[in-house]
Amino acid sequence: MLVYLDNSATTRPYDEVISEMSHVMSSSYGNPSSLHRMGFDAEKIVKAARLKVSDALWAHSGDVYFTGGGTEGDNIAILGGARALKRKGRKIITSKIEHPAVLETFKALEQEGFQTVYLDVDDHGVINLDQFKSELDEQTVLVSLMHVNNELGAIQPVEEVGKLIRNMGKVYFHIDAVQSFGKLDMRSAVSAADLVTVSGHKIHGPKGIGALYIKHGTVIKSPVTGGGQEKNIRPGTENVPGIAGFGIAAELAYKDFDNKIAHMRKVRTHLLEGIKAEIEDIRINSFEDERSAASVLNISFPGVRGEVLLHMLEQKEIYVSTGSACSSNKKGQSHVLKAIGLKDEEIEGAIRFSFSQFNTVEEMDYVLEELKKAVKSIRKVTRR
Ligand SMILES: Cc1ncc(COP(=O)(O)O)c(C=O)c1O
């Protein structure tokens, strides 16, 4: 039995996405900027997909711009937003547990003279609103926070942050919603934000495609320059097959949404309860309840090296992750797990299980059996 539990790293594309992309590539390969019928057909495909993505975001389609994925969306939003407001102030705020696409972009802005603030998080990965309030001041021009953390699943209070920012005048609020899109209803988060980044491959869509929502009236200075596509926010010939596939994925992700999420939560809880009952000496790093998205469960097995456990499970065709697949930390230690205060042994023994709508309770019974055996055999050696 193959059990794929690395859905926060990437997901299996929907069959409908694959067939739509294949159809677009073979039959509608025109350039949307061309003036002839083939160009017009390609433009129509982009337009239809934009509507689907904007519906999923509860946004106007004119406020949604296609990008080359989550990393590029984060870069355009943060560099573009901060640089547009730099005459007003130079302070930008984020958290310690962001994705490298945000953290490295903040570092790049430090080189340009911006003052950066990295908010602390509690032992499950949530920021402290009082600390945020005390940092938000007249000099602040941009705040960037993730909606759902990719390693823990923790949901940030983005609506409250949005309210506080709204009272401050001109401050842009960017939400990295790469891990929440398709997992949470986006309405309240999008209405709290000026800029929202999402990505295709986390929602059973293609890789290398994403979108940036830019609230009407939000002026940014995109770092990408070129031929004017996407209203100069992300110029470059449109990735028409990717866009078409992303549109289908966004539409399918929100079809029968409540049932899908309830199913994911049931699968997650089944695994969690099984691990709690059958494996001793563990630390559950994610929230067990709805303060975490249904998609992620992070657990430490002290006395076990996560990497060793990962490869033992791989032998059984169970695919998990040790934290983040795209960690920027050279030592390989997760900056997220460090920020929530884990000890070295707990960081090294952490496994991230990340779920999709396609996982089943039966799969979790198999995972639990194999996990139990693997943890026991590793600990036999390390705890002699
Ligand atoms: C929270 C978060 N932001 C941004 C990204 C980057 O997205 P992409 O892989 O589409 O560049 C990821 C991907 O892992 C992510 O989890």
PDB file of N, CA, C and O and ligand atoms in Angstrom, residues 8-10 68-74 98-102 146-151 176-179 197-202 207-210 324-326 352, ligand 1:
ATOM      1  N   SER A   8       2.014  18.657   2.414  1.00  0.00           N
ATOM      2  CA  SER A   8       2.401  20.059   2.597  1.00  0.00           C
ATOM      3  C   SER A   8       3.613  20.402   1.735  1.00  0.00           C
ATOM      4  O   SER A   8       3.875  21.570   1.461  1.00  0.00           O
ATOM      5  N   ALA A   9       4.360  19.365   1.335  1.00  0.00           N
ATOM      6  CA  ALA A   9       5.478  19.607   0.404  1.00  0.00           C
ATOM      7  C   ALA A   9       4.933  19.793  -1.007  1.00  0.00           C
ATOM      8  O   ALA A   9       5.279  20.742  -1.702  1.00  0.00           O
ATOM      9  N   THR A  10       4.085  18.876  -1.414  1.00  0.00           N
ATOM     10  CA  THR A  10       3.389  19.015  -2.686  1.00  0.00           C
ATOM     11  C   THR A  10       2.299  17.935  -2.757  1.00  0.00           C
ATOM     12  O   THR A  10       2.298  17.016  -1.936  1.00  0.00           O
ATOM     13  N   GLY A  68       4.595  32.894 -10.761  1.00  0.00           N
ATOM     14  CA  GLY A  68       5.305  31.627 -10.957  1.00  0.00           C
ATOM     15  C   GLY A  68       5.332  30.770  -9.705  1.00  0.00           C
ATOM     16  O   GLY A  68       6.245  29.978  -9.526  1.00  0.00           O
ATOM     17  N   GLY A  69       4.365  30.926  -8.804  1.00  0.00           N
ATOM     18  CA  GLY A  69       4.297  30.079  -7.599  1.00  0.00           C
ATOM     19  C   GLY A  69       4.327  30.890  -6.318  1.00  0.00           C
ATOM     20  O   GLY A  69       4.336  32.125  -6.336  1.00  0.00           O
ATOM     21  N   GLY A  70       4.349  30.159  -5.209  1.00  0.00           N
ATOM     22  CA  GLY A  70       4.277  30.814  -3.896  1.00  0.00           C
ATOM     23  C   GLY A  70       5.494  31.672  -3.592  1.00  0.00           C
ATOM     24  O   GLY A  70       5.375  32.798  -3.085  1.00  0.00           O
ATOM     25  N   THR A  71       6.673  31.168  -3.905  1.00  0.00           N
ATOM     26  CA  THR A  71       7.893  31.920  -3.601  1.00  0.00           C
ATOM     27  C   THR A  71       7.900  33.249  -4.361  1.00  0.00           C
ATOM     28  O   THR A  71       8.185  34.311  -3.794  1.00  0.00           O
ATOM     29  N   GLU A  72       7.552  33.184  -5.625  1.00  0.00           N
ATOM     30  CA  GLU A  72       7.550  34.418  -6.418  1.00  0.00           C
ATOM     31  C   GLU A  72       6.461  35.379  -5.928  1.00  0.00           C
ATOM     32  O   GLU A  72       6.678  36.593  -5.845  1.00  0.00           O
ATOM     33  N   GLY A  73       5.300  34.840  -5.576  1.00  0.00           N
ATOM     34  CA  GLY A  73       4.224  35.689  -5.057  1.00  0.00           C
ATOM     35  C   GLY A  73       4.648  36.407  -3.785  1.00  0.00           C
ATOM     36  O   GLY A  73       4.418  37.616  -3.619  1.00  0.00           O
ATOM     37  N   ASP A  74       5.282  35.660  -2.865  1.00  0.00           N
ATOM     38  CA  ASP A  74       5.778  36.268  -1.628  1.00  0.00           C
ATOM     39  C   ASP A  74       6.781  37.380  -1.934  1.00  0.00           C
ATOM     40  O   ASP A  74       6.747  38.457  -1.334  1.00  0.00           O
ATOM     41  N   GLU A  98       8.148  31.904   9.561  1.00  0.00           N
ATOM     42  CA  GLU A  98       7.718  32.005   8.151  1.00  0.00           C
ATOM     43  C   GLU A  98       8.528  31.061   7.270  1.00  0.00           C
ATOM     44  O   GLU A  98       9.612  30.601   7.634  1.00  0.00           O
ATOM     45  N   HIS A  99       8.012  30.861   6.069  1.00  0.00           N
ATOM     46  CA  HIS A  99       8.723  30.103   5.035  1.00  0.00           C
ATOM     47  C   HIS A  99       9.941  30.929   4.570  1.00  0.00           C
ATOM     48  O   HIS A  99       9.889  32.165   4.602  1.00  0.00           O
ATOM     49  N   PRO A 100      11.016  30.257   4.122  1.00  0.00           N
ATOM     50  CA  PRO A 100      12.177  31.011   3.613  1.00  0.00           C
ATOM     51  C   PRO A 100      11.814  32.020   2.519  1.00  0.00           C
ATOM     52  O   PRO A 100      12.514  33.040   2.358  1.00  0.00           O
ATOM     53  N   ALA A 101      10.742  31.766   1.779  1.00  0.00           N
ATOM     54  CA  ALA A 101      10.338  32.720   0.729  1.00  0.00           C
ATOM     55  C   ALA A 101      10.034  34.092   1.336  1.00  0.00           C
ATOM     56  O   ALA A 101      10.207  35.118   0.679  1.00  0.00           O
ATOM     57  N   VAL A 102       9.629  34.116   2.583  1.00  0.00           N
ATOM     58  CA  VAL A 102       9.370  35.377   3.287  1.00  0.00           C
ATOM     59  C   VAL A 102      10.618  35.817   4.063  1.00  0.00           C
ATOM     60  O   VAL A 102      11.065  36.966   3.950  1.00  0.00           O
ATOM     61  N   MET A 146       2.113  34.281   7.778  1.00  0.00           N
ATOM     62  CA  MET A 146       1.519  33.129   7.121  1.00  0.00           C
ATOM     63  C   MET A 146       0.177  32.817   7.770  1.00  0.00           C
ATOM     64  O   MET A 146      -0.017  33.070   8.961  1.00  0.00           O
ATOM     65  N   HIS A 147      -0.739  32.290   6.989  1.00  0.00           N
ATOM     66  CA  HIS A 147      -2.063  31.960   7.502  1.00  0.00           C
ATOM     67  C   HIS A 147      -1.982  30.632   8.272  1.00  0.00           C
ATOM     68  O   HIS A 147      -2.427  30.545   9.417  1.00  0.00           O
ATOM     69  N   VAL A 148      -1.396  29.620   7.628  1.00  0.00           N
ATOM     70  CA  VAL A 148      -1.204  28.309   8.246  1.00  0.00           C
ATOM     71  C   VAL A 148       0.272  27.954   8.118  1.00  0.00           C
ATOM     72  O   VAL A 148       0.851  28.073   7.040  1.00  0.00           O
ATOM     73  N   ASN A 149       0.866  27.533   9.252  1.00  0.00           N
ATOM     74  CA  ASN A 149       2.285  27.177   9.189  1.00  0.00           C
ATOM     75  C   ASN A 149       2.489  25.821   8.514  1.00  0.00           C
ATOM     76  O   ASN A 149       1.786  24.853   8.817  1.00  0.00           O
ATOM     77  N   ASN A 150       3.486  25.760   7.645  1.00  0.00           N
ATOM     78  CA  ASN A 150       3.701  24.554   6.839  1.00  0.00           C
ATOM     79  C   ASN A 150       4.262  23.382   7.626  1.00  0.00           C
ATOM     80  O   ASN A 150       4.105  22.232   7.207  1.00  0.00           O
ATOM     81  N   GLU A 151       4.898  23.638   8.761  1.00  0.00           N
ATOM     82  CA  GLU A 151       5.454  22.517   9.524  1.00  0.00           C
ATOM     83  C   GLU A 151       4.534  22.056  10.639  1.00  0.00           C
ATOM     84  O   GLU A 151       4.571  20.905  11.060  1.00  0.00           O
ATOM     85  N   ASP A 176       0.766  35.097   3.587  1.00  0.00           N
ATOM     86  CA  ASP A 176       1.226  33.937   2.836  1.00  0.00           C
ATOM     87  C   ASP A 176       0.212  32.825   3.117  1.00  0.00           C
ATOM     88  O   ASP A 176       0.219  32.209   4.193  1.00  0.00           O
ATOM     89  N   ALA A 177      -0.676  32.623   2.154  1.00  0.00           N
ATOM     90  CA  ALA A 177      -1.772  31.665   2.347  1.00  0.00           C
ATOM     91  C   ALA A 177      -1.517  30.365   1.578  1.00  0.00           C
ATOM     92  O   ALA A 177      -2.453  29.624   1.266  1.00  0.00           O
ATOM     93  N   VAL A 178      -0.246  30.087   1.297  1.00  0.00           N
ATOM     94  CA  VAL A 178       0.093  28.905   0.492  1.00  0.00           C
ATOM     95  C   VAL A 178      -0.428  27.626   1.147  1.00  0.00           C
ATOM     96  O   VAL A 178      -0.904  26.719   0.467  1.00  0.00           O
ATOM     97  N   GLN A 179      -0.363  27.558   2.484  1.00  0.00           N
ATOM     98  CA  GLN A 179      -0.796  26.319   3.160  1.00  0.00           C
ATOM     99  C   GLN A 179      -2.249  26.359   3.620  1.00  0.00           C
ATOM    100  O   GLN A 179      -2.751  25.368   4.131  1.00  0.00           O
ATOM    101  N   THR A 197      -0.817  35.614  -1.009  1.00  0.00           N
ATOM    102  CA  THR A 197      -0.105  34.700  -1.908  1.00  0.00           C
ATOM    103  C   THR A 197      -0.666  33.279  -1.809  1.00  0.00           C
ATOM    104  O   THR A 197      -0.842  32.767  -0.697  1.00  0.00           O
ATOM    105  N   VAL A 198      -0.918  32.649  -2.963  1.00  0.00           N
ATOM    106  CA  VAL A 198      -1.305  31.234  -2.994  1.00  0.00           C
ATOM    107  C   VAL A 198      -0.507  30.511  -4.086  1.00  0.00           C
ATOM    108  O   VAL A 198       0.106  31.158  -4.940  1.00  0.00           O
ATOM    109  N   SER A 199      -0.533  29.177  -4.021  1.00  0.00           N
ATOM    110  CA  SER A 199       0.295  28.386  -4.934  1.00  0.00           C
ATOM    111  C   SER A 199      -0.476  27.177  -5.454  1.00  0.00           C
ATOM    112  O   SER A 199      -1.279  26.594  -4.726  1.00  0.00           O
ATOM    113  N   GLY A 200      -0.207  26.788  -6.690  1.00  0.00           N
ATOM    114  CA  GLY A 200      -0.971  25.714  -7.325  1.00  0.00           C
ATOM    115  C   GLY A 200      -0.692  24.310  -6.814  1.00  0.00           C
ATOM    116  O   GLY A 200      -1.602  23.517  -6.628  1.00  0.00           O
ATOM    117  N   HIS A 201       0.599  24.017  -6.570  1.00  0.00           N
ATOM    118  CA  HIS A 201       0.932  22.596  -6.349  1.00  0.00           C
ATOM    119  C   HIS A 201       0.586  22.087  -4.959  1.00  0.00           C
ATOM    120  O   HIS A 201       0.723  20.895  -4.690  1.00  0.00           O
ATOM    121  N   LYS A 202       0.125  22.975  -4.076  1.00  0.00           N
ATOM    122  CA  LYS A 202      -0.298  22.506  -2.752  1.00  0.00           C
ATOM    123  C   LYS A 202      -1.776  22.123  -2.749  1.00  0.00           C
ATOM    124  O   LYS A 202      -2.291  21.640  -1.746  1.00  0.00           O
ATOM    125  N   LYS A 207       2.852  22.526 -10.461  1.00  0.00           N
ATOM    126  CA  LYS A 207       3.939  23.283  -9.824  1.00  0.00           C
ATOM    127  C   LYS A 207       4.300  24.489 -10.681  1.00  0.00           C
ATOM    128  O   LYS A 207       4.038  24.510 -11.887  1.00  0.00           O
ATOM    129  N   GLY A 208       4.946  25.487 -10.053  1.00  0.00           N
ATOM    130  CA  GLY A 208       5.428  26.634 -10.811  1.00  0.00           C
ATOM    131  C   GLY A 208       4.327  27.579 -11.255  1.00  0.00           C
ATOM    132  O   GLY A 208       4.503  28.338 -12.220  1.00  0.00           O
ATOM    133  N   ILE A 209       3.206  27.535 -10.567  1.00  0.00           N
ATOM    134  CA  ILE A 209       2.138  28.487 -10.866  1.00  0.00           C
ATOM    135  C   ILE A 209       1.484  28.873  -9.535  1.00  0.00           C
ATOM    136  O   ILE A 209       1.352  28.056  -8.634  1.00  0.00           O
ATOM    137  N   GLY A 210       1.109  30.120  -9.428  1.00  0.00           N
ATOM    138  CA  GLY A 210       0.447  30.594  -8.214  1.00  0.00           C
ATOM    139  C   GLY A 210      -0.299  31.862  -8.532  1.00  0.00           C
ATOM    140  O   GLY A 210      -0.439  32.241  -9.707  1.00  0.00           O
ATOM    141  N   SER A 324      10.298  20.702   7.366  1.00  0.00           N
ATOM    142  CA  SER A 324       9.994  21.308   6.083  1.00  0.00           C
ATOM    143  C   SER A 324      10.888  20.767   4.981  1.00  0.00           C
ATOM    144  O   SER A 324      12.079  20.564   5.191  1.00  0.00           O
ATOM    145  N   ALA A 325      10.333  20.568   3.813  1.00  0.00           N
ATOM    146  CA  ALA A 325      11.120  20.097   2.676  1.00  0.00           C
ATOM    147  C   ALA A 325      11.996  21.208   2.123  1.00  0.00           C
ATOM    148  O   ALA A 325      12.945  20.950   1.406  1.00  0.00           O
ATOM    149  N   CYS A 326      11.670  22.456   2.465  1.00  0.00           N
ATOM    150  CA  CYS A 326      12.444  23.556   1.879  1.00  0.00           C
ATOM    151  C   CYS A 326      13.031  24.429   2.972  1.00  0.00           C
ATOM    152  O   CYS A 326      12.991  25.647   2.915  1.00  0.00           O
ATOM    153  N   ARG A 352       6.722  15.186  10.196  1.00  0.00           N
ATOM    154  CA  ARG A 352       5.496  15.869   9.765  1.00  0.00           C
ATOM    155  C   ARG A 352       4.691  14.923   8.886  1.00  0.00           C
ATOM    156  O   ARG A 352       5.169  14.472   7.852  1.00  0.00           O
TER     157      ARG A 352
HETATM  158  C1  LIG B   1       4.009  28.654   3.657  1.00  0.00           C
HETATM  159  C2  LIG B   1       4.680  28.540   2.327  1.00  0.00           C
HETATM  160  N1  LIG B   1       4.969  29.655   1.625  1.00  0.00           N
HETATM  161  C3  LIG B   1       5.550  29.601   0.424  1.00  0.00           C
HETATM  162  C4  LIG B   1       5.889  28.414  -0.165  1.00  0.00           C
HETATM  163  C5  LIG B   1       6.523  28.398  -1.513  1.00  0.00           C
HETATM  164  O1  LIG B   1       5.635  28.019  -2.495  1.00  0.00           O
HETATM  165  P1  LIG B   1       6.145  27.467  -3.923  1.00  0.00           P
HETATM  166  O2  LIG B   1       6.659  26.083  -3.652  1.00  0.00           O
HETATM  167  O3  LIG B   1       4.938  27.478  -4.794  1.00  0.00           O
HETATM  168  O4  LIG B   1       7.206  28.401  -4.389  1.00  0.00           O
HETATM  169  C6  LIG B   1       5.622  27.215   0.531  1.00  0.00           C
HETATM  170  C7  LIG B   1       6.019  25.908  -0.050  1.00  0.00           C
HETATM  171  O5  LIG B   1       6.452  25.008   0.644  1.00  0.00           O
HETATM  172  C8  LIG B   1       4.994  27.280   1.799  1.00  0.00           C
HETATM  173  O6  LIG B   1       4.706  26.184   2.501  1.00  0.00           O
END
